[in-house]
């Protein structure tokens, strides 16, 4: 029997289910609406802040600065790991409060704060700025524990420059320093994203673009607190190139040791290439404190020191060359047709025709009859007074200029000054006065207005050693790619030859300069005793204080700052010169007494110990102190 269905009851059940479903859906919709309203109305400010704060950030990846080596592979400038305290200004609401709080954890000097505030005004707020570099272990530990309490403050590992030989290379390699507000106006900021340092002087400044490398970047997503959520993309930085210099740090060390307590400079050059082997300026200073900003007190002591350690005497010191120019004057005379065999009688002084003033020789009794060879060997002033009178200042200016007197050398350092080879025009423009015959005479012995730097003096000496071939002095000899370790070696830069002199002229002058050291009457003959090789040289004594006609110069009675400078130039070996040298020692007296023995000892050290060209000999080479004033 078929059951009878109750359609009415079934319809009622279906209707009830539909009602329940709609009620449930309505309740869920109401809950959703309430939640949406809560989020959009009550939590609107919070989520707007999160939406604005979450963003894609480009984190700069600074490159590793290129290393610097000497000619034998000894590192002169390197990088080591330090910890820095940095601030991301975008994440800081109250900068003054943050600085006060951080100052309780680490030492913040006024210099640090001044520099930091200056950079805040110059650099974008989304770039991290270093507040304090090179944290101590205790400071780093305190920061590591408390840094989470200070949004915007970060604790980062960075590479910092280190100069391994300190004061030995300060005047050559120079140093890097913090990028200053003035630097920011000069540089391309995009190239220095994430970088704190820039070359300030020396090789570091001259080859800044080569050493710098190229910054990379990392694209990251950060939250409202600046924390990195994830990395999206990365372009690695390119390390700076490695520089290989011509400098021989052992020879440099020897030169600084010999200068000792004196103020002065030594420059040594390889004549064939122009490679600068030594570039010593005494006193020196430690460049490492300058990297992160030297304190005002320490800097003030360097600036006000009577010895002027910040002065790069080898590059910027300008001195009267004294008798060191006499060989060059002889060559200029030959250019103008003056025979070196013409003899002059020296009775101890020279007077211009119808003149009363006596232009004195260093030897009161005179040298008797001398030719150019004798005049160079014995450093006879009277011969060169007469030669200068015969040539005139115009010919001297032109001829000496060919060797490089009065010109820049072109070395790879910034700010090289020119020397001064005066002329009629120069005096008229500078002093508004006409040139005089007496001024011509004293220029003939390297005094008066004439000035030269130790670098320029070494460079013209190298030209003489090359028999007139002129080479530009340089420090950089090779550039190394740190990724591939391939080297680009740089050829010497030859700028031509001295015009007007034949090889026989150079041979004549060089033989005379050989006898300065090896001859019986040579002014540096005691410094030449026991030499294992032949060398050419010339002593020089440069007056600092003018001595009147009726006055006699007595060194022991003269205040030190007015005493004569001691000079010497030379090169060796005679037949194949490997080194040309210029030594200038301030206020040390005659050139044969101090500068010549220094040069002898340096040449011995380089040729015998460094190059091994000659067998060593157990002989006392420190003969300089036994030599009386000759020149």
XYZ file of C-alpha atoms in Angstrom:
631
model
C 0.000 0.000 0.000
C 1.468 3.343 -1.021
C 1.901 5.890 1.880
C 0.201 9.199 1.530
C 2.796 12.183 1.561
C 2.088 15.220 3.740
C 3.053 18.004 1.344
C 2.016 20.687 3.773
C 4.384 19.460 6.436
C 7.251 19.102 3.963
C 6.704 22.648 2.750
C 6.808 23.874 6.315
C 10.165 22.099 6.934
C 11.649 23.554 3.754
C 10.469 26.992 4.654
C 12.007 26.708 8.135
C 15.362 25.629 6.654
C 15.354 28.612 4.327
C 14.605 30.961 7.198
C 17.400 29.465 9.291
C 19.809 29.777 6.369
C 18.901 33.409 5.768
C 19.213 34.175 9.455
C 22.629 32.533 9.571
C 23.760 34.361 6.473
C 22.410 37.594 7.877
C 24.223 37.081 11.157
C 27.480 36.328 9.334
C 27.011 39.398 7.153
C 26.387 41.487 10.227
C 29.521 40.159 11.903
C 31.525 40.879 8.730
C 30.073 44.368 8.478
C 30.887 45.073 12.098
C 34.461 43.819 11.585
C 34.906 45.865 8.441
C 33.540 48.912 10.191
C 35.863 48.331 13.126
C 38.889 47.996 10.906
C 38.038 50.920 8.643
C 36.819 53.328 11.276
C 38.332 52.487 14.645
C 41.649 51.148 13.252
C 41.894 53.497 10.273
C 44.892 55.514 11.543
C 46.887 52.455 12.509
C 46.454 50.687 9.185
C 47.106 53.863 7.228
C 50.445 54.215 9.058
C 51.325 50.585 8.351
C 50.390 50.961 4.713
C 52.551 54.074 4.384
C 55.469 52.634 6.377
C 55.723 49.311 4.598
C 57.734 50.016 1.502
C 60.436 48.872 -0.851
C 63.797 50.201 0.258
C 67.098 50.333 -1.644
C 69.933 49.551 0.733
C 73.291 50.677 -0.716
C 76.100 48.141 -0.672
C 79.385 50.067 -0.406
C 82.363 48.775 -2.397
C 85.652 47.731 -0.833
C 88.233 50.477 -1.365
C 91.261 49.373 -3.353
C 94.472 48.479 -1.540
C 97.777 50.287 -2.062
C 101.141 48.474 -2.253
C 104.755 49.566 -2.623
C 106.992 48.349 -5.450
C 107.878 45.142 -3.578
C 104.349 44.137 -2.609
C 104.272 45.544 0.926
C 100.830 46.868 1.801
C 100.667 50.584 2.564
C 96.896 51.084 2.835
C 94.419 48.368 3.765
C 90.911 47.919 5.201
C 89.886 46.359 8.501
C 86.509 45.629 10.114
C 85.045 48.053 12.660
C 81.608 48.553 14.197
C 79.766 51.816 13.645
C 76.686 53.395 15.175
C 74.435 54.594 12.362
C 71.091 56.377 12.235
C 68.306 56.168 9.652
C 66.714 59.635 9.979
C 63.444 58.525 8.347
C 62.703 56.288 11.343
C 63.458 58.855 14.046
C 60.671 61.059 15.439
C 62.753 63.076 17.912
C 66.404 63.252 16.796
C 67.644 65.331 19.748
C 66.134 62.882 22.227
C 67.669 59.938 20.382
C 71.111 61.544 20.418
C 70.851 62.221 24.144
C 69.864 58.611 24.808
C 72.596 57.154 22.601
C 75.121 59.462 24.261
C 74.512 57.563 27.486
C 75.585 54.303 25.819
C 78.581 55.470 23.762
C 80.890 58.465 23.825
C 79.662 61.128 21.403
C 82.125 63.987 21.001
C 81.038 67.430 19.939
C 82.885 66.937 16.637
C 80.817 63.788 15.961
C 77.561 65.601 16.680
C 78.447 68.664 14.594
C 79.391 66.583 11.601
C 76.296 64.375 11.956
C 73.924 67.347 12.101
C 75.627 68.927 9.080
C 75.126 65.750 7.062
C 71.464 65.549 8.096
C 70.918 68.839 6.283
C 72.818 67.769 3.166
C 71.864 64.144 2.625
C 68.462 62.492 2.016
C 66.652 61.329 5.154
C 66.339 57.791 3.820
C 70.137 57.349 3.800
C 71.890 55.962 6.873
C 74.357 58.356 8.462
C 77.250 57.350 10.687
C 76.979 58.927 14.105
C 80.011 57.285 15.688
C 82.649 55.091 14.049
C 85.042 52.486 15.398
C 83.178 51.568 18.577
C 85.052 49.949 21.429
C 84.137 46.426 22.542
C 82.321 47.745 25.622
C 80.367 50.272 23.594
C 79.452 47.646 21.025
C 78.209 45.320 23.778
C 76.037 48.005 25.369
C 74.509 48.885 22.007
C 73.829 45.261 21.099
C 71.741 44.835 24.274
C 69.839 48.149 24.146
C 69.521 49.058 20.488
C 65.980 47.632 20.132
C 64.776 50.468 22.351
C 65.848 53.142 19.853
C 64.053 52.965 16.477
C 66.217 54.356 13.703
C 69.528 53.530 15.412
C 71.542 50.710 13.865
C 74.677 48.809 14.724
C 76.669 47.914 11.579
C 79.988 46.380 10.625
C 81.999 48.487 8.198
C 85.451 48.485 6.623
C 87.780 51.266 7.742
C 91.033 52.438 6.163
C 94.307 51.645 7.909
C 97.768 52.973 7.026
C 100.221 50.298 8.026
C 103.378 52.442 7.890
C 101.939 55.494 9.622
C 104.126 58.584 9.379
C 106.436 57.002 6.785
C 103.856 57.360 4.033
C 101.561 60.170 5.221
C 102.967 62.625 2.664
C 102.775 60.102 -0.190
C 99.736 57.891 0.317
C 97.807 60.594 2.166
C 94.604 59.533 3.880
C 90.839 59.264 3.520
C 88.484 61.201 5.750
C 84.776 61.509 6.455
C 82.782 63.046 3.616
C 82.195 66.633 4.674
C 79.489 69.103 3.746
C 81.972 70.766 1.368
C 82.737 67.412 -0.246
C 79.040 66.840 -0.898
C 78.957 69.954 -3.065
C 81.798 68.616 -5.217
C 80.977 64.924 -5.684
C 78.322 62.877 -7.445
C 76.180 61.697 -4.534
C 75.008 58.621 -6.453
C 78.573 57.301 -6.542
C 78.925 57.683 -2.791
C 75.664 56.080 -1.650
C 76.415 54.164 1.520
C 79.972 55.508 1.684
C 81.417 57.588 4.506
C 84.960 58.273 3.313
C 86.702 60.080 0.487
C 90.379 60.600 -0.357
C 91.581 63.855 1.148
C 95.171 64.121 -0.094
C 98.114 62.191 -1.494
C 97.587 59.121 -3.649
C 94.237 58.537 -1.927
C 92.922 61.802 -3.385
C 94.663 61.772 -6.774
C 93.411 58.268 -7.630
C 90.067 58.550 -5.804
C 87.971 57.330 -8.744
C 90.255 54.332 -9.297
C 90.327 53.297 -5.636
C 86.634 53.989 -5.017
C 84.995 51.135 -6.902
C 81.264 51.081 -7.660
C 78.444 50.860 -5.130
C 75.866 48.084 -5.386
C 72.394 47.909 -3.857
C 69.971 45.499 -2.240
C 66.241 45.933 -2.782
C 64.373 44.984 0.404
C 60.904 45.250 1.868
C 60.791 46.816 5.317
C 58.052 47.145 7.899
C 56.975 50.203 9.840
C 59.884 49.798 12.240
C 62.491 49.633 9.501
C 63.058 45.920 9.918
C 63.780 44.048 6.718
C 61.000 41.603 5.916
C 62.525 40.112 2.815
C 65.126 40.749 0.130
C 63.838 41.217 -3.397
C 66.843 41.901 -5.586
C 70.580 42.524 -5.234
C 73.291 44.069 -7.399
C 76.729 43.407 -5.838
C 79.272 46.231 -5.516
C 82.489 46.347 -7.526
C 85.666 46.653 -5.466
C 88.103 49.473 -6.184
C 91.261 48.789 -8.138
C 94.504 47.851 -6.394
C 97.360 50.339 -6.874
C 101.007 49.337 -7.086
C 103.358 52.237 -6.421
C 106.978 52.843 -7.329
C 107.825 53.667 -3.710
C 110.362 51.423 -1.977
C 109.137 51.517 1.619
C 112.482 50.251 2.957
C 114.351 53.067 1.244
C 111.673 55.471 2.475
C 112.191 54.200 5.999
C 115.949 54.672 5.677
C 115.528 58.235 4.411
C 113.245 59.167 7.303
C 115.678 57.566 9.736
C 118.602 59.584 8.369
C 116.658 62.850 8.472
C 115.987 62.048 12.128
C 115.678 65.182 14.215
C 116.149 67.542 11.262
C 113.483 69.203 9.165
C 113.946 68.470 5.501
C 113.202 66.228 2.557
C 114.682 63.444 0.463
C 113.424 62.520 -2.996
C 114.900 59.616 -4.963
C 113.947 58.774 -8.562
C 114.798 55.961 -10.949
C 116.087 58.007 -13.921
C 115.092 55.612 -16.709
C 111.422 55.392 -15.716
C 110.709 58.371 -13.484
C 109.630 55.987 -10.709
C 109.780 57.776 -7.347
C 111.664 55.448 -5.004
C 111.631 57.618 -1.881
C 109.609 60.700 -1.008
C 110.484 61.580 2.556
C 109.384 64.707 4.392
C 110.518 65.140 7.972
C 108.847 65.426 10.348
C 105.883 63.305 9.382
C 102.638 62.500 11.171
C 100.324 59.537 11.674
C 97.448 59.757 9.153
C 95.247 57.161 10.901
C 93.568 59.598 13.353
C 92.399 61.675 10.357
C 90.269 58.834 8.982
C 87.411 59.359 11.441
C 88.207 62.983 12.203
C 91.111 63.980 14.401
C 90.260 65.862 17.602
C 90.612 69.626 17.716
C 93.313 69.507 20.366
C 95.457 66.949 18.517
C 95.003 68.799 15.230
C 95.840 72.095 16.874
C 99.104 70.666 18.184
C 100.055 69.534 14.672
C 99.137 72.875 13.138
C 100.979 75.020 15.668
C 104.108 72.880 15.954
C 107.296 74.787 15.103
C 108.425 71.774 13.082
C 105.343 71.895 10.813
C 104.770 68.149 10.405
C 101.706 68.704 8.209
C 103.837 70.432 5.557
C 104.803 68.075 2.761
C 108.269 69.506 2.253
C 109.122 67.125 -0.586
C 106.214 68.497 -2.636
C 105.449 71.961 -1.283
C 108.719 73.097 0.281
C 110.383 75.767 -1.873
C 114.063 76.485 -1.327
C 116.907 78.314 -3.008
C 118.851 75.534 -4.776
C 122.250 77.054 -4.069
C 125.287 75.539 -5.762
C 123.413 72.392 -6.828
C 122.572 74.245 -10.081
C 126.164 74.830 -11.161
C 126.314 71.815 -13.455
C 123.098 72.956 -15.153
C 124.446 76.491 -15.484
C 127.500 75.049 -17.229
C 125.247 73.232 -19.700
C 123.270 76.410 -20.380
C 126.563 78.191 -21.033
C 127.481 75.483 -23.545
C 124.072 75.950 -25.232
C 124.931 79.618 -25.719
C 128.433 78.966 -27.042
C 130.477 79.431 -23.864
C 133.445 77.052 -23.868
C 133.854 75.134 -20.595
C 137.601 75.388 -21.054
C 137.630 79.174 -20.697
C 139.432 79.981 -17.473
C 138.476 82.500 -14.832
C 140.628 83.771 -11.974
C 138.973 83.566 -8.568
C 140.473 85.729 -5.828
C 137.589 85.214 -3.393
C 135.082 87.738 -4.727
C 133.669 89.344 -7.873
C 132.699 92.941 -8.603
C 130.599 94.267 -11.443
C 132.352 96.787 -13.677
C 132.272 100.148 -11.878
C 130.528 98.448 -8.953
C 131.479 98.597 -5.287
C 129.681 95.569 -3.937
C 131.713 92.405 -3.529
C 129.947 89.170 -4.493
C 131.817 86.723 -2.340
C 132.988 83.184 -2.845
C 132.591 80.677 -0.016
C 136.384 80.362 0.042
C 137.779 83.687 1.230
C 141.214 83.191 -0.366
C 139.700 82.157 -3.678
C 140.309 79.159 -5.955
C 142.812 80.688 -8.351
C 142.516 79.939 -12.056
C 139.565 77.616 -12.772
C 137.660 76.278 -15.763
C 134.129 74.839 -15.651
C 135.340 71.434 -14.437
C 137.269 72.990 -11.567
C 134.379 75.331 -10.755
C 131.940 72.425 -10.409
C 134.356 70.222 -8.455
C 135.342 72.990 -6.019
C 132.035 74.892 -6.223
C 133.631 78.179 -7.212
C 131.100 81.005 -6.984
C 133.214 83.566 -8.815
C 133.230 81.449 -11.993
C 129.424 81.378 -12.001
C 129.081 85.077 -11.222
C 131.021 85.769 -14.382
C 129.136 83.130 -16.383
C 125.804 84.613 -15.278
C 126.970 88.109 -16.242
C 127.997 86.795 -19.644
C 124.734 84.937 -20.272
C 122.242 87.440 -18.861
C 119.000 86.631 -17.103
C 117.015 86.093 -20.313
C 119.290 83.292 -21.572
C 119.460 81.780 -18.087
C 115.670 81.790 -17.767
C 115.266 80.083 -21.132
C 118.094 77.571 -20.733
C 117.353 76.515 -17.140
C 113.680 76.240 -17.996
C 114.513 73.502 -20.503
C 115.726 71.301 -17.655
C 112.550 71.945 -15.658
C 113.547 74.816 -13.379
C 110.496 76.967 -12.730
C 108.016 74.353 -14.002
C 105.744 71.664 -12.600
C 107.068 68.121 -12.884
C 103.639 66.568 -13.595
C 103.814 64.078 -10.718
C 100.612 62.249 -9.763
C 99.875 64.294 -6.630
C 97.388 67.138 -6.322
C 98.430 70.757 -5.887
C 102.064 70.591 -6.961
C 103.507 74.133 -6.910
C 105.855 75.374 -9.570
C 109.351 76.399 -8.725
C 110.560 79.853 -9.645
C 113.077 80.645 -12.349
C 112.758 84.444 -12.351
C 112.863 86.697 -15.383
C 112.655 90.400 -16.155
C 108.967 90.090 -16.947
C 108.253 88.175 -13.728
C 109.880 90.857 -11.551
C 108.089 93.645 -13.339
C 104.713 91.926 -12.924
C 105.213 90.888 -9.299
C 107.363 93.673 -7.850
C 106.832 96.449 -10.421
C 110.583 96.930 -10.543
C 113.231 96.523 -13.263
C 115.738 93.686 -13.176
C 119.289 94.471 -11.989
C 122.685 93.056 -12.925
C 123.394 92.076 -9.329
C 120.283 89.896 -9.272
C 121.576 88.080 -12.350
C 124.813 87.240 -10.537
C 123.185 85.687 -7.476
C 120.765 83.678 -9.632
C 123.924 82.204 -11.192
C 124.722 80.493 -7.878
C 121.140 79.476 -7.099
C 120.269 82.284 -4.692
C 118.048 85.348 -4.849
C 114.536 84.914 -6.181
C 115.218 81.427 -7.549
C 113.274 78.636 -5.804
C 112.868 74.909 -6.325
C 111.121 72.053 -4.530
C 112.952 68.853 -3.517
C 110.832 66.945 -6.043
C 111.800 69.305 -8.849
C 115.459 69.171 -7.837
C 115.424 65.362 -7.954
C 113.635 65.462 -11.318
C 116.186 67.742 -13.002
C 118.933 65.557 -11.507
C 117.310 62.531 -13.155
C 117.283 64.469 -16.440
C 121.011 65.060 -16.037
C 121.572 61.359 -15.283
C 119.620 60.563 -18.489
C 121.910 62.872 -20.488
C 119.047 65.234 -21.290
C 116.169 62.759 -21.638
C 113.204 64.090 -19.639
C 110.864 61.682 -17.846
C 107.805 62.628 -15.791
C 108.154 61.468 -12.161
C 105.379 59.139 -11.004
C 104.175 56.943 -8.171
C 101.673 54.676 -9.919
C 103.293 51.922 -11.959
C 100.500 49.310 -12.223
C 96.758 48.883 -11.615
C 95.421 45.484 -10.560
C 91.861 44.238 -10.981
C 91.000 42.586 -7.634
C 88.494 40.203 -9.234
C 90.601 38.872 -12.103
C 94.037 39.710 -10.622
C 95.088 41.025 -14.024
C 97.554 43.896 -14.085
C 97.726 46.986 -16.261
C 101.323 48.158 -16.255
C 101.871 51.833 -17.053
C 104.732 52.840 -19.350
C 107.036 55.747 -18.427
C 106.081 59.148 -19.791
C 108.957 60.685 -21.737
C 108.491 64.356 -22.632
C 111.484 64.852 -24.925
C 115.083 65.961 -24.597
C 116.909 69.082 -23.538
C 117.655 71.086 -26.670
C 121.017 72.667 -27.401
C 123.354 70.207 -25.668
C 125.135 67.281 -27.299
C 126.204 64.071 -25.489
C 129.738 65.418 -25.050
C 128.384 68.380 -23.051
C 126.672 66.035 -20.608
C 129.763 63.826 -20.372
C 131.878 66.863 -19.456
C 129.540 68.033 -16.676
C 129.027 64.526 -15.312
C 132.807 63.943 -15.146
C 133.121 67.152 -13.159
C 130.303 66.104 -10.828
C 132.023 62.745 -10.425
C 135.069 64.587 -9.131
C 132.911 66.466 -6.612
C 132.730 63.083 -4.860
C 135.863 61.266 -6.068
C 138.289 64.126 -6.853
C 141.075 65.375 -4.590
C 139.469 68.816 -4.288
C 135.844 67.790 -4.480
C 133.548 69.403 -1.925
C 132.001 65.999 -1.103
C 135.251 64.021 -1.261
C 135.009 62.711 2.304
C 131.541 61.350 1.616
C 133.025 59.474 -1.349
C 135.598 57.532 0.639
C 135.283 53.766 0.317
C 132.603 53.879 -2.378
C 132.019 50.545 -4.146
C 130.755 52.365 -7.238
C 131.195 55.688 -9.010
C 128.672 58.452 -8.493
C 128.157 62.033 -9.623
C 127.110 64.676 -7.148
C 126.962 68.341 -6.269
C 126.848 69.991 -2.877
C 124.880 73.147 -2.176
C 124.450 75.652 0.627
C 121.444 77.967 0.495
C 121.449 81.163 2.499
C 118.369 81.842 4.597
C 119.408 85.229 5.947
C 121.122 87.886 3.867
C 124.659 88.673 5.033
C 125.689 92.313 4.693
C 128.838 93.502 2.942
C 130.617 94.191 6.208
C 129.255 91.136 8.023
C 130.704 87.658 8.408
C 128.437 84.630 8.654
C 129.208 82.595 11.767
C 126.916 79.624 12.089
C 127.444 79.060 15.790
C 126.418 82.664 16.499
C 123.353 82.547 14.229
C 119.885 81.656 15.470
C 118.940 78.239 14.100
C 116.034 79.466 11.991
C 118.429 81.782 10.103
C 121.136 79.199 9.446
C 121.924 77.944 5.940
C 120.173 74.986 4.370
C 122.251 71.928 3.431
C 121.700 70.448 -0.056
C 123.060 67.656 -2.204
C 122.115 66.122 -5.545
C 123.609 63.023 -7.116
C 123.102 59.827 -9.078
C 124.723 56.418 -9.378
C 126.161 54.213 -10.767
C 127.824 56.599 -13.167
C 127.629 54.418 -16.298
C 124.062 53.128 -15.749
C 122.206 55.288 -13.224
C 119.662 53.406 -11.110
C 118.878 56.222 -8.703
C 118.976 60.023 -8.715
C 118.612 61.800 -5.410
C 118.017 65.236 -3.923
C 118.537 65.937 -0.217
C 117.578 69.192 1.497
C 118.139 69.598 5.237
C 116.876 72.829 6.712
C 119.244 74.997 8.770
C 121.935 72.299 8.851
C 124.835 74.257 7.366
C 127.099 73.303 4.469
C 125.938 70.769 1.917
C 129.071 68.678 2.297
C 128.607 68.379 6.049
C 125.071 66.939 6.397
C 123.258 66.430 3.074
C 126.124 64.730 1.206
C 126.761 62.003 3.840
C 123.010 61.337 4.006
C 122.870 60.890 0.245
C 125.922 58.605 0.300
C 124.361 56.368 2.944
C 121.056 56.187 1.060
C 122.778 55.303 -2.214
C 124.803 52.600 -0.454
C 121.662 51.176 1.102
C 119.731 51.104 -2.173
C 122.463 49.914 -4.541
C 124.181 47.448 -2.194
C 121.483 46.182 0.160
C 118.262 46.644 -1.806
C 119.449 45.898 -5.361
C 122.552 43.869 -4.502
C 124.537 45.412 -7.368
C 127.789 45.704 -5.427
C 129.352 43.567 -2.700
C 129.147 45.103 0.776
C 132.331 46.263 2.442
C 132.989 46.608 6.164
C 133.884 50.266 6.086
C 132.774 53.286 8.044
C 130.701 55.456 5.711
C 129.640 57.951 8.376
C 132.306 60.493 7.506
C 130.146 63.580 7.220
C 130.622 64.859 10.760
C 134.393 64.945 10.272
C 134.166 67.292 7.287
C 134.647 71.030 7.743
C 132.434 73.516 5.898
C 133.449 73.433 2.232
C 130.358 74.680 0.406
